[in-house]
mmCIF file of C-alpha atoms in Angstrom:
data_model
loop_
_atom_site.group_PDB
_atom_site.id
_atom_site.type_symbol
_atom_site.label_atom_id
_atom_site.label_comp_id
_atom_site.label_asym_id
_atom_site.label_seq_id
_atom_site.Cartn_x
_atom_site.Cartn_y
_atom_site.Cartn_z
ATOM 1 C CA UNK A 1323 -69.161 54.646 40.465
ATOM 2 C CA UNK A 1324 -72.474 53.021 41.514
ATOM 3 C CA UNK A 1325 -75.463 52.935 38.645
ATOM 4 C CA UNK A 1326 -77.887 56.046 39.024
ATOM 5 C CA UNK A 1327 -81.672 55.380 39.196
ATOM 6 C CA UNK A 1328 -83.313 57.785 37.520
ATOM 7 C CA UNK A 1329 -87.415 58.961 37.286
ATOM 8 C CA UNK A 1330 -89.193 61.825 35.396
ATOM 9 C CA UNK A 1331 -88.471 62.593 31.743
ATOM 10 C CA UNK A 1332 -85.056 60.341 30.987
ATOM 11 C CA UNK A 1333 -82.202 62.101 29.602
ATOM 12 C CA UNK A 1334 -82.963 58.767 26.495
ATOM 13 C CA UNK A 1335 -85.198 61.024 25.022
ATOM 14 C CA UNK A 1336 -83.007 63.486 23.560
ATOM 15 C CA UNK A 1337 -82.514 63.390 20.015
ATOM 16 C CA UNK A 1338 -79.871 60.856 19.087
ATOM 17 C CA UNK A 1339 -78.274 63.357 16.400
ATOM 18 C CA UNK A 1340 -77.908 65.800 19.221
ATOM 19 C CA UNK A 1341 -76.067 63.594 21.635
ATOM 20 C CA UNK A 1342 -73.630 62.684 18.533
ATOM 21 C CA UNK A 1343 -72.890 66.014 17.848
ATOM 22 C CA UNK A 1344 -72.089 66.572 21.652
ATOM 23 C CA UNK A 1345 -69.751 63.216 21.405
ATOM 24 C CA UNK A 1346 -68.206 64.478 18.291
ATOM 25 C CA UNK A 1347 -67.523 68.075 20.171
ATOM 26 C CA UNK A 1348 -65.585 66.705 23.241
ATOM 27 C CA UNK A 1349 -63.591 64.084 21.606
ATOM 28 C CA UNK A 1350 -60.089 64.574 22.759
ATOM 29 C CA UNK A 1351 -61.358 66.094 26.156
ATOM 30 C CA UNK A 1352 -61.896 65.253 29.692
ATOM 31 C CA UNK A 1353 -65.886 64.269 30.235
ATOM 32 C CA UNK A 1354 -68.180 63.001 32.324
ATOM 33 C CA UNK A 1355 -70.478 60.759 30.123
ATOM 34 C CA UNK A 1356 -73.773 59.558 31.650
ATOM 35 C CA UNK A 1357 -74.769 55.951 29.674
ATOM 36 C CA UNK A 1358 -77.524 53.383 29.681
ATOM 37 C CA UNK A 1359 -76.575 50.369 31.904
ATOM 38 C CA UNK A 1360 -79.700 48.154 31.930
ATOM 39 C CA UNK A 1361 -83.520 48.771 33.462
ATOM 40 C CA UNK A 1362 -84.970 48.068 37.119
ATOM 41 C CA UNK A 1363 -88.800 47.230 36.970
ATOM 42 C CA UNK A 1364 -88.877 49.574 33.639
ATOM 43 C CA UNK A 1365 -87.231 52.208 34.713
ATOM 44 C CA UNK A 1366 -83.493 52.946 33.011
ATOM 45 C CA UNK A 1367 -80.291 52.622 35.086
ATOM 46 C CA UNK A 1368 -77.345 54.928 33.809
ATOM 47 C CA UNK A 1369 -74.049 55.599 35.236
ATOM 48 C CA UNK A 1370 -71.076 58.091 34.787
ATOM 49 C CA UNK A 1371 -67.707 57.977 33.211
ATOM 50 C CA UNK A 1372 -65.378 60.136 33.627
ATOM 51 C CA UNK A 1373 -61.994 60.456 31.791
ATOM 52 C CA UNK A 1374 -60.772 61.583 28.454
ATOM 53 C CA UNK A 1375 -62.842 60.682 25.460
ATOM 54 C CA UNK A 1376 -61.742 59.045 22.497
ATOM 55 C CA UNK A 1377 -63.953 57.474 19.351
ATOM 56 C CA UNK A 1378 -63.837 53.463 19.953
ATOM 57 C CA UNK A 1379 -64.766 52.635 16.647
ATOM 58 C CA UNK A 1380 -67.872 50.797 15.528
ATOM 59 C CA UNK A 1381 -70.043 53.361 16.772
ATOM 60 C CA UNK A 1382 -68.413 52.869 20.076
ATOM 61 C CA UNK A 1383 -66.633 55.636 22.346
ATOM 62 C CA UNK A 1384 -63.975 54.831 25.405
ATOM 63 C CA UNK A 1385 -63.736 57.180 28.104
ATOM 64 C CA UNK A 1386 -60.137 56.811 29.982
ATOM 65 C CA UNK A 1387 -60.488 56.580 33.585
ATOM 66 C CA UNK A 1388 -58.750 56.645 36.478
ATOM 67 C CA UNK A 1389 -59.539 52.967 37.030
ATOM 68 C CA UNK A 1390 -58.957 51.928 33.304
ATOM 69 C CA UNK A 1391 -60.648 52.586 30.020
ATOM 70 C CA UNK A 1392 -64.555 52.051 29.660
ATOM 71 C CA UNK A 1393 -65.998 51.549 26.109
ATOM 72 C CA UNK A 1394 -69.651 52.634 25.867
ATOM 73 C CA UNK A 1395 -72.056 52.383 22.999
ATOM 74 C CA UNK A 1396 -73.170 55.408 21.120
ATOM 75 C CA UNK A 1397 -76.575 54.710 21.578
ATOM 76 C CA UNK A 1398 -76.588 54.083 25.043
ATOM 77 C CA UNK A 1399 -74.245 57.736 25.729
ATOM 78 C CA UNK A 1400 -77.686 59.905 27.420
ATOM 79 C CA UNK A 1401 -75.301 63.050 28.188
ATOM 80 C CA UNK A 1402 -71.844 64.335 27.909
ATOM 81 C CA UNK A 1403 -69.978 67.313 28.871
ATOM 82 C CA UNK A 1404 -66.244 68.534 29.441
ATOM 83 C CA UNK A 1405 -64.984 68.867 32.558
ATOM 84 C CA UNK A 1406 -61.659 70.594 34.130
ATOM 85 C CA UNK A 1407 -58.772 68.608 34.231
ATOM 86 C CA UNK A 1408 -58.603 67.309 37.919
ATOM 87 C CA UNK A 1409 -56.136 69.015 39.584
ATOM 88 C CA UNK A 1410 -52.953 67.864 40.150
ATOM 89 C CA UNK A 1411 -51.007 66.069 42.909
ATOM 90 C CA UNK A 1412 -48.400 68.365 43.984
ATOM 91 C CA UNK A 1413 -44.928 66.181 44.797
ATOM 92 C CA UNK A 1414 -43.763 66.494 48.722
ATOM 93 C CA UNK A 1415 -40.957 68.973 49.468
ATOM 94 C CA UNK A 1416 -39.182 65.822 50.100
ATOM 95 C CA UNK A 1417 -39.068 64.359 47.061
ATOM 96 C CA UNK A 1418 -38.674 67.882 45.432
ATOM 97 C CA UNK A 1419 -35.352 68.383 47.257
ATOM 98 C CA UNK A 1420 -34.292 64.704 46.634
ATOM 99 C CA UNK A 1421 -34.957 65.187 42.735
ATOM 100 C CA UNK A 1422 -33.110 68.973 43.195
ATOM 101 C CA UNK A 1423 -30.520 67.543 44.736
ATOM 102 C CA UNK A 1424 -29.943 64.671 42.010
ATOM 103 C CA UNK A 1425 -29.846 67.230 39.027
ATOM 104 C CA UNK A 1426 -27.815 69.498 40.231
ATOM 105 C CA UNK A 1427 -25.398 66.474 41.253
ATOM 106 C CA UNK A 1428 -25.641 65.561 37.545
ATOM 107 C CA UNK A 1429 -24.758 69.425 36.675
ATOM 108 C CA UNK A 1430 -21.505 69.530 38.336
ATOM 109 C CA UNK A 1431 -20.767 73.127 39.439
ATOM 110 C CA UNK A 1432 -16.822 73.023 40.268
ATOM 111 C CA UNK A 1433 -17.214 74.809 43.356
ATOM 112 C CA UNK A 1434 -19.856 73.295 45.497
ATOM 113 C CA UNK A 1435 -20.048 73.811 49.704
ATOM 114 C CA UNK A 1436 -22.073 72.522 51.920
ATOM 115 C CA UNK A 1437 -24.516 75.282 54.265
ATOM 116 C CA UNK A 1438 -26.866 73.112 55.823
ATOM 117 C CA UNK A 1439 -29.401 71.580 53.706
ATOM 118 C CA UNK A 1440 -28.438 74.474 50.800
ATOM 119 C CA UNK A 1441 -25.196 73.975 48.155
ATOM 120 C CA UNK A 1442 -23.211 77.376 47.392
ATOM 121 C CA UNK A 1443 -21.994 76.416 43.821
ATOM 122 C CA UNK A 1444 -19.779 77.944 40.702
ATOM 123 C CA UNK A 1445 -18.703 77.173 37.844
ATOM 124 C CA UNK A 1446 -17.391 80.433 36.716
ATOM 125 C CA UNK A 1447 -20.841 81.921 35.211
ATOM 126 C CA UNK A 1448 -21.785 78.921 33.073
ATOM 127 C CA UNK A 1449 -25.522 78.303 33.683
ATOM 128 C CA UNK A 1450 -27.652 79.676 36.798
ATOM 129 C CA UNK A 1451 -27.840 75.756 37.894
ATOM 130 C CA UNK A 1452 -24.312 75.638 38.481
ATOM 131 C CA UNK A 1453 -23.531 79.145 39.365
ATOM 132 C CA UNK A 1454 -26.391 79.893 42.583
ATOM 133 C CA UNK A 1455 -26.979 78.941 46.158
ATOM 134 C CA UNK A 1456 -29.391 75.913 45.693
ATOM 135 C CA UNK A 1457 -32.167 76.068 48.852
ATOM 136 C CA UNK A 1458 -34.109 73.125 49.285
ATOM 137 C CA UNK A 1459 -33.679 72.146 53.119
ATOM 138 C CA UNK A 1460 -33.149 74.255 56.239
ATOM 139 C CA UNK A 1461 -29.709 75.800 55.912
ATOM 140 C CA UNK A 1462 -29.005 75.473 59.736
ATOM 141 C CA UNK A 1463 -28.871 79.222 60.288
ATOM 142 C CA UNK A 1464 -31.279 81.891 60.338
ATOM 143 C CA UNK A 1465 -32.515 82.531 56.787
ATOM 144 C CA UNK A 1466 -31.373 86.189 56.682
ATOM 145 C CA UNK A 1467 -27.621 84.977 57.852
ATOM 146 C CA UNK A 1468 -27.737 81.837 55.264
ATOM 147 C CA UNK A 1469 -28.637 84.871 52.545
ATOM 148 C CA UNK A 1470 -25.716 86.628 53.763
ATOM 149 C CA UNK A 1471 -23.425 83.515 53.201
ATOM 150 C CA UNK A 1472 -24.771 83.749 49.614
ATOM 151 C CA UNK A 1473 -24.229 87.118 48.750
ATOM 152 C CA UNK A 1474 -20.337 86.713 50.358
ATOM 153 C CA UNK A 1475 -20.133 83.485 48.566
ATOM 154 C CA UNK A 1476 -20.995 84.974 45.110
ATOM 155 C CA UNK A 1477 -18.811 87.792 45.963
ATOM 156 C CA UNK A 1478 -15.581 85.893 46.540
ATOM 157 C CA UNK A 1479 -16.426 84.086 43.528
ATOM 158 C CA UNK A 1480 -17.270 86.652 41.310
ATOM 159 C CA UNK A 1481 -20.476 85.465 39.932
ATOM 160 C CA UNK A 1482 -24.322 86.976 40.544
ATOM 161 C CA UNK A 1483 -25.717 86.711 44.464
ATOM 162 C CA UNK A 1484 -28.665 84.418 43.003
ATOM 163 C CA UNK A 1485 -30.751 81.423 45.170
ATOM 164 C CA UNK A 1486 -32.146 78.634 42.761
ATOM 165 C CA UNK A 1487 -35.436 77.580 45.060
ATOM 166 C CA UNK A 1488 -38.565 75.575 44.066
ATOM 167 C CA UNK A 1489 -41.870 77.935 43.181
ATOM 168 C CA UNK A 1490 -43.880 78.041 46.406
ATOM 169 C CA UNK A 1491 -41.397 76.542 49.315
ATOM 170 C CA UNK A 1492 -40.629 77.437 52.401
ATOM 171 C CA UNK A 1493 -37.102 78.618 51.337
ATOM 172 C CA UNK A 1494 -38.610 80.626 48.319
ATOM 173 C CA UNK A 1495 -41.366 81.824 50.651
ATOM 174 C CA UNK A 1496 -38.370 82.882 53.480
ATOM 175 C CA UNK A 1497 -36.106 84.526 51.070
ATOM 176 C CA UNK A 1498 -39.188 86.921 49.945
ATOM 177 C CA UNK A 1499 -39.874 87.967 53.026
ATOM 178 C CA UNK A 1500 -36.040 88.803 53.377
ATOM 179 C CA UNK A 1501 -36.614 91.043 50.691
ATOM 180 C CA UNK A 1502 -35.316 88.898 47.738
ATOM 181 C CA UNK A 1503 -37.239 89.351 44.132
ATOM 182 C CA UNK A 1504 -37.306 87.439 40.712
ATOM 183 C CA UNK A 1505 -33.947 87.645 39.141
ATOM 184 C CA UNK A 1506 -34.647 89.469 35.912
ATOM 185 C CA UNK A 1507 -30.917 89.215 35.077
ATOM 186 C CA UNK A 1508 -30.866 85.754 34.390
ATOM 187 C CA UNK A 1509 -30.446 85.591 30.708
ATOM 188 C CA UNK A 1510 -32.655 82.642 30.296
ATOM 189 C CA UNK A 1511 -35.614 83.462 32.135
ATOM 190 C CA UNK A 1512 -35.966 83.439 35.795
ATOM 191 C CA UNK A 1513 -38.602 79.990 35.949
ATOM 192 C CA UNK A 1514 -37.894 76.567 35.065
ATOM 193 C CA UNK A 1515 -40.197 73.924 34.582
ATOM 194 C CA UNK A 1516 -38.861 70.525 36.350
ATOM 195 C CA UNK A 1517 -39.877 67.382 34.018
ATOM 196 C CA UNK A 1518 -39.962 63.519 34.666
ATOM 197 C CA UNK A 1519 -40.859 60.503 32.672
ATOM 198 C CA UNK A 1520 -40.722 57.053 32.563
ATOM 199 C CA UNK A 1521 -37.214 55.543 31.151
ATOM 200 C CA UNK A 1522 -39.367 52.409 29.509
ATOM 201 C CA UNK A 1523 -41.548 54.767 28.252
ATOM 202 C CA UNK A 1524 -39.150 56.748 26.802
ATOM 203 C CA UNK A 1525 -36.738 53.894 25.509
ATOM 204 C CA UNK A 1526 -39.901 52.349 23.637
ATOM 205 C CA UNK A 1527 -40.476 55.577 21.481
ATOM 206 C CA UNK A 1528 -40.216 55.338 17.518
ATOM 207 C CA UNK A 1529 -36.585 56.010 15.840
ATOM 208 C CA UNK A 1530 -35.802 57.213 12.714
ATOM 209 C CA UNK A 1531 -32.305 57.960 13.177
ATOM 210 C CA UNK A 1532 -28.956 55.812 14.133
ATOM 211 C CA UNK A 1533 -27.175 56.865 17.813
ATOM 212 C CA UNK A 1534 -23.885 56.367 19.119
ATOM 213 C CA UNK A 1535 -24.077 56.656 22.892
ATOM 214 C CA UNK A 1536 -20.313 57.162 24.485
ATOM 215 C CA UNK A 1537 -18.768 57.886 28.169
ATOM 216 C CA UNK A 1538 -16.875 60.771 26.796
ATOM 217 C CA UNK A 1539 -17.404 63.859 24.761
ATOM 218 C CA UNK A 1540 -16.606 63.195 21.218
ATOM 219 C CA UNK A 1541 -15.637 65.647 18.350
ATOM 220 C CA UNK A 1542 -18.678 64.857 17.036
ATOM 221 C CA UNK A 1543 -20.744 65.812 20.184
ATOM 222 C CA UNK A 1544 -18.730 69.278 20.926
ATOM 223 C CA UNK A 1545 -19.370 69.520 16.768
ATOM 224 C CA UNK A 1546 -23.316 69.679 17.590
ATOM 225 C CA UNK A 1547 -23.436 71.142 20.962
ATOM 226 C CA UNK A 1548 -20.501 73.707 20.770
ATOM 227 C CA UNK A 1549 -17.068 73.656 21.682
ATOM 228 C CA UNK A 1550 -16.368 74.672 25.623
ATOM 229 C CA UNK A 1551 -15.671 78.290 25.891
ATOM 230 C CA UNK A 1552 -13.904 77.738 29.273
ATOM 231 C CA UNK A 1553 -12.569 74.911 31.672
ATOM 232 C CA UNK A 1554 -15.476 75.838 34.155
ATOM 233 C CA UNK A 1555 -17.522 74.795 30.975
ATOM 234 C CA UNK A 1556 -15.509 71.541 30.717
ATOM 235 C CA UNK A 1557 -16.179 70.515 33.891
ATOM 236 C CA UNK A 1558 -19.955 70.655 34.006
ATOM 237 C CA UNK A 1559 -20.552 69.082 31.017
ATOM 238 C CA UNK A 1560 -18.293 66.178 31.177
ATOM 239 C CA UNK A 1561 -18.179 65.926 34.919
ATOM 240 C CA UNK A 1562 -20.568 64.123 36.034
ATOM 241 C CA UNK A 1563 -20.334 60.544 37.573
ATOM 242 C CA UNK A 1564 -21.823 58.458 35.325
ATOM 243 C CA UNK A 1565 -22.521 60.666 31.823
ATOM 244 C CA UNK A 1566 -23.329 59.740 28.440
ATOM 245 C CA UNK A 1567 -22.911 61.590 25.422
ATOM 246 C CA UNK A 1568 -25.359 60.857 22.516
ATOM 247 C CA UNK A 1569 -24.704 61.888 19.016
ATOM 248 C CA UNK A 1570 -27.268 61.487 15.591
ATOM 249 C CA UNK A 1571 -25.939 60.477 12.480
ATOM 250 C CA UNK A 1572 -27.255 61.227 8.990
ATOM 251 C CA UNK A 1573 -27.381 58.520 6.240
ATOM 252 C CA UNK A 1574 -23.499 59.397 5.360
ATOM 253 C CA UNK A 1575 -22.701 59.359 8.499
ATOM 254 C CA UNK A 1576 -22.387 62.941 8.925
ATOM 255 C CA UNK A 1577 -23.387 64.139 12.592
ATOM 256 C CA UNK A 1578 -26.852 65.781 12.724
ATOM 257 C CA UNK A 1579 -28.001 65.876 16.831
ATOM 258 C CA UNK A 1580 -26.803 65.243 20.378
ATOM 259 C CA UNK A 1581 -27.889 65.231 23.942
ATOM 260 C CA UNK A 1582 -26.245 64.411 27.754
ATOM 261 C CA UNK A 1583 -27.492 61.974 29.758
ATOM 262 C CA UNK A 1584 -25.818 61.667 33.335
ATOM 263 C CA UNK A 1585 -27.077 58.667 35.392
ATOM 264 C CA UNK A 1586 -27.325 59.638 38.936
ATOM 265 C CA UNK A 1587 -28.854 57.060 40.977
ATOM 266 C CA UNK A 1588 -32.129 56.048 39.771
ATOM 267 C CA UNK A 1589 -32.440 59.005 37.482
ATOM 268 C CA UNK A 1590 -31.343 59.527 34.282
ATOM 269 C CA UNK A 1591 -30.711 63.866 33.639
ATOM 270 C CA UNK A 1592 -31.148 64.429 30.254
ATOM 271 C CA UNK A 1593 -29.850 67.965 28.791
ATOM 272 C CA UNK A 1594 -27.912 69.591 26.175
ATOM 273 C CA UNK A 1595 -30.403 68.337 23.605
ATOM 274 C CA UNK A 1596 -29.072 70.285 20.118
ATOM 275 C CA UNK A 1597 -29.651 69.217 16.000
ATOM 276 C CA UNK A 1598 -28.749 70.971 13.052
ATOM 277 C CA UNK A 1599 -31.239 73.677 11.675
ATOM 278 C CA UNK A 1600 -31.126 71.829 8.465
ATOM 279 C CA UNK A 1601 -32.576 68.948 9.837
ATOM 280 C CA UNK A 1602 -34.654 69.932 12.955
ATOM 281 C CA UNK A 1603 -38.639 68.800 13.026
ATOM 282 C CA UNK A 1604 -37.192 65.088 11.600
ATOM 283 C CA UNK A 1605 -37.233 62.875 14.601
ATOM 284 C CA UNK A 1606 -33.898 63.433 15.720
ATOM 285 C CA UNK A 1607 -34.881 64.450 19.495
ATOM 286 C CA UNK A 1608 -37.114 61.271 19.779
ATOM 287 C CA UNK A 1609 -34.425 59.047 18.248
ATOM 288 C CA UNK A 1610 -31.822 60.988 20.890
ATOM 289 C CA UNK A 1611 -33.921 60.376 23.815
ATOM 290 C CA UNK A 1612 -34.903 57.001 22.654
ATOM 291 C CA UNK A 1613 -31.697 56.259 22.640
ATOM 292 C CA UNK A 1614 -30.453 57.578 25.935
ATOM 293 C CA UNK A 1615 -33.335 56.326 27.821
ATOM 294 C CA UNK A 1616 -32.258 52.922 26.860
ATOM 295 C CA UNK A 1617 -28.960 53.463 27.942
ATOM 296 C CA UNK A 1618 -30.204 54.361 31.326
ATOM 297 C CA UNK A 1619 -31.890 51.412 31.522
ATOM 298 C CA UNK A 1620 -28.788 49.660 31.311
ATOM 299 C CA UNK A 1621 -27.146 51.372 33.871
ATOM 300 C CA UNK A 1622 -30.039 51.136 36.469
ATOM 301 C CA UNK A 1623 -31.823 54.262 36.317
ATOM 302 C CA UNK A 1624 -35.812 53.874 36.254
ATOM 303 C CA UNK A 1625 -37.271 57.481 35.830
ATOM 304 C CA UNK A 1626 -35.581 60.180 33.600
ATOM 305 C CA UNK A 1627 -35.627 63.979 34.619
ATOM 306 C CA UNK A 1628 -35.195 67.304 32.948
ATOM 307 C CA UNK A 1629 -35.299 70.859 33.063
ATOM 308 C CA UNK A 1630 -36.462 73.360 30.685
ATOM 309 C CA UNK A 1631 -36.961 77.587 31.325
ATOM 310 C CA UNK A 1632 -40.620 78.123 31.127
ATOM 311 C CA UNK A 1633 -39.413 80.552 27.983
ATOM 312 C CA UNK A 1634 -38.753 77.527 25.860
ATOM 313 C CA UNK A 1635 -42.193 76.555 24.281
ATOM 314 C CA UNK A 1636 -40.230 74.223 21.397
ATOM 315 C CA UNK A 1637 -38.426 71.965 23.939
ATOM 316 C CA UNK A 1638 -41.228 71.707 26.597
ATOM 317 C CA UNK A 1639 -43.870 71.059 23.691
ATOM 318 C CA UNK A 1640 -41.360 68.079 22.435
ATOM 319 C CA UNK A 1641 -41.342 66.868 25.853
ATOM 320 C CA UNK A 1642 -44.632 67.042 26.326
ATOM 321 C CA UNK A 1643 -45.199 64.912 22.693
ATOM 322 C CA UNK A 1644 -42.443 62.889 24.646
ATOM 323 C CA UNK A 1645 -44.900 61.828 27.429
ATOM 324 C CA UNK A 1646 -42.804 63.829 30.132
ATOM 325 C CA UNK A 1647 -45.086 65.225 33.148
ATOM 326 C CA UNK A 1648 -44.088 68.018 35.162
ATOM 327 C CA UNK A 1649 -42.795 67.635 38.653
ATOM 328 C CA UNK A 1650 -42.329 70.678 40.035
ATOM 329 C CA UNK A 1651 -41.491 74.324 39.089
ATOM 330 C CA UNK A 1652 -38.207 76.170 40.529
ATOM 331 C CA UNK A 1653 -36.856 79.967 40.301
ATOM 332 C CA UNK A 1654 -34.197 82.065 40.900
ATOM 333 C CA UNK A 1655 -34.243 85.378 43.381
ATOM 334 C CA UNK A 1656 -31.819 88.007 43.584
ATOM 335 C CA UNK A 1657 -31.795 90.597 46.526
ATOM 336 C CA UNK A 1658 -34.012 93.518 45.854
#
């Protein structure tokens, strides 16, 4: 941003311990900070800043912007105050169907037919991913007949008529005007939260506990995560072209934590994350993620990608420690 010129009473004047106290406030938060850059023909020249604040050191701040971090003097800082966080970038419906399409090939359902752009899948009740009509293209038919294929799919397969759509498409946006609602019956709430991150990122983070990563499900991971309560079950878990099944290990070797990873193309899905209540708030779900990002890094995938219900404030504020940024938001609609 170019330097400001600046005449009448300078912002300099201000009382130094006033501007400190203003610093001190909006550490931690997104500012625009006006600073001292020099003097034309006596007069100051200041400029803005604008990022996320942090304390420099040596009486020193750094504001984080978009074009790299800027450390500014104390003394020269003339004015500071928080701003909203700039709004975000909202991914294409491309991409949003691509990375749709990816999970839910990484979530196996054991039924899964073509309509169109959409997938009718079941798994016989095991998870709303694998057990709803997943809408993220045009279906090639008139949206009220392609709803009609989904109720007579879920009929004949005797699971709930439910459409798994991103929050705010054309396909969500089409179904409401057909008529279709929330689905309140979904017993783990009806809005999921789409995460992605980094895999070097991720691989990089601190771990404080040893991982065994194998291509099958061991004891030891069906120990953590639960044993399968049907073959449907089976089938999603372990399904999956490329998975990897992660398990913790305390100091005796006992097993304390797993997670899934499935690598499917240049993504690596991460679910099933699970530890022992005895030894939860440790590390374990860093070390496990750690872990598995590192493994997809091995097998070629660059970005990892999750999902988490909008209900579970634990796992998305891990994930969010994590570094992982959302993507994009989906639901699931039932008729009315």
């Amino acid at each position: 941003m170019a330097p400001h010129d600046h005449t009448g009473t300078p912002p300099d004047a201000r009382p130094a311990a006033l501007i400190d106290a203003k610093i001190d406030a909006a550490l931690g938060e997104r500012v625009a900070l006006r600073h001292r850059i020099g003097e034309r023909e006596g007069r100051p020249l200041h400029t803005d800043a604008v990022g996320r604040l942090s304390d420099g050191g040596a009486g020193t701040v750094v504001v984080d912007t978009r074009k790299g971090p800027v450390r500014v003097e104390r003394a020269a800082v003339v004015a500071v105050r928080v701003v909203p966080p700039a709004p975000g970038r909202r991914a294409s419906w491309s991409a949003v169907s691509r990375l749709e399409n990816l999970c839910a090939d990484a979530w196996p359902a054991v039924v899964d037919e073509p309509l169109g752009g959409w997938r009718l899948r079941a798994a016989g009740g095991f998870t709303g991913r694998a057990n709803s009509a997943l809408a993220v293209a045009d279906p090639g038919l008139p949206i009220a007949a392609a709803l009609d294929r989904v109720r007579a799919f879920a009929a004949r397969h005797g699971i709930p008529t439910r459409l798994q759509t991103p929050m705010g498409s054309p396909w969500s946006e089409a179904a409401k005007r057909e008529g279709w609602v929330l689905d309140g019956g979904h017993q783990a709430g009806p809005e999921v939260a789409v995460l992605v991150a980094d895999l070097t990122d991720l691989a990089a983070l601190p771990s404080t506990a040893a991982v065994e990563l194998t291509p099958a499900a061991t004891d030891a991971w069906w120990a953590i995560t639960g044993a399968p309560e049907s073959e449907a079950e089976r089938h999603v878990l372990t399904a999956a072209a490329r998975p990897g099944f992660a398990v913790a290990r305390g100091a005796d070797g006992t097993p304390t934590g797993a997670l899934r990873a499935a690598v499917v193309e240049d993504h690596l899905h991460l679910s099933r994350l699970a530890t022992r209540s005895e030894v939860r708030r440790q590390g374990l779900g860093t070390a496990l993620t750690a872990a598995a990002a590192a493994w997809g890094l091995e097998q070629g995938a660059r970005w990892a990608v999750l999902q988490v219900n909008l209900q579970n404030e634990g796992a998305r504020a891990l994930y969010a420690r994590l570094g992982c940024t959302e993507h994009h938001r989906y639901h699931y609609l039932g008729p009315g």
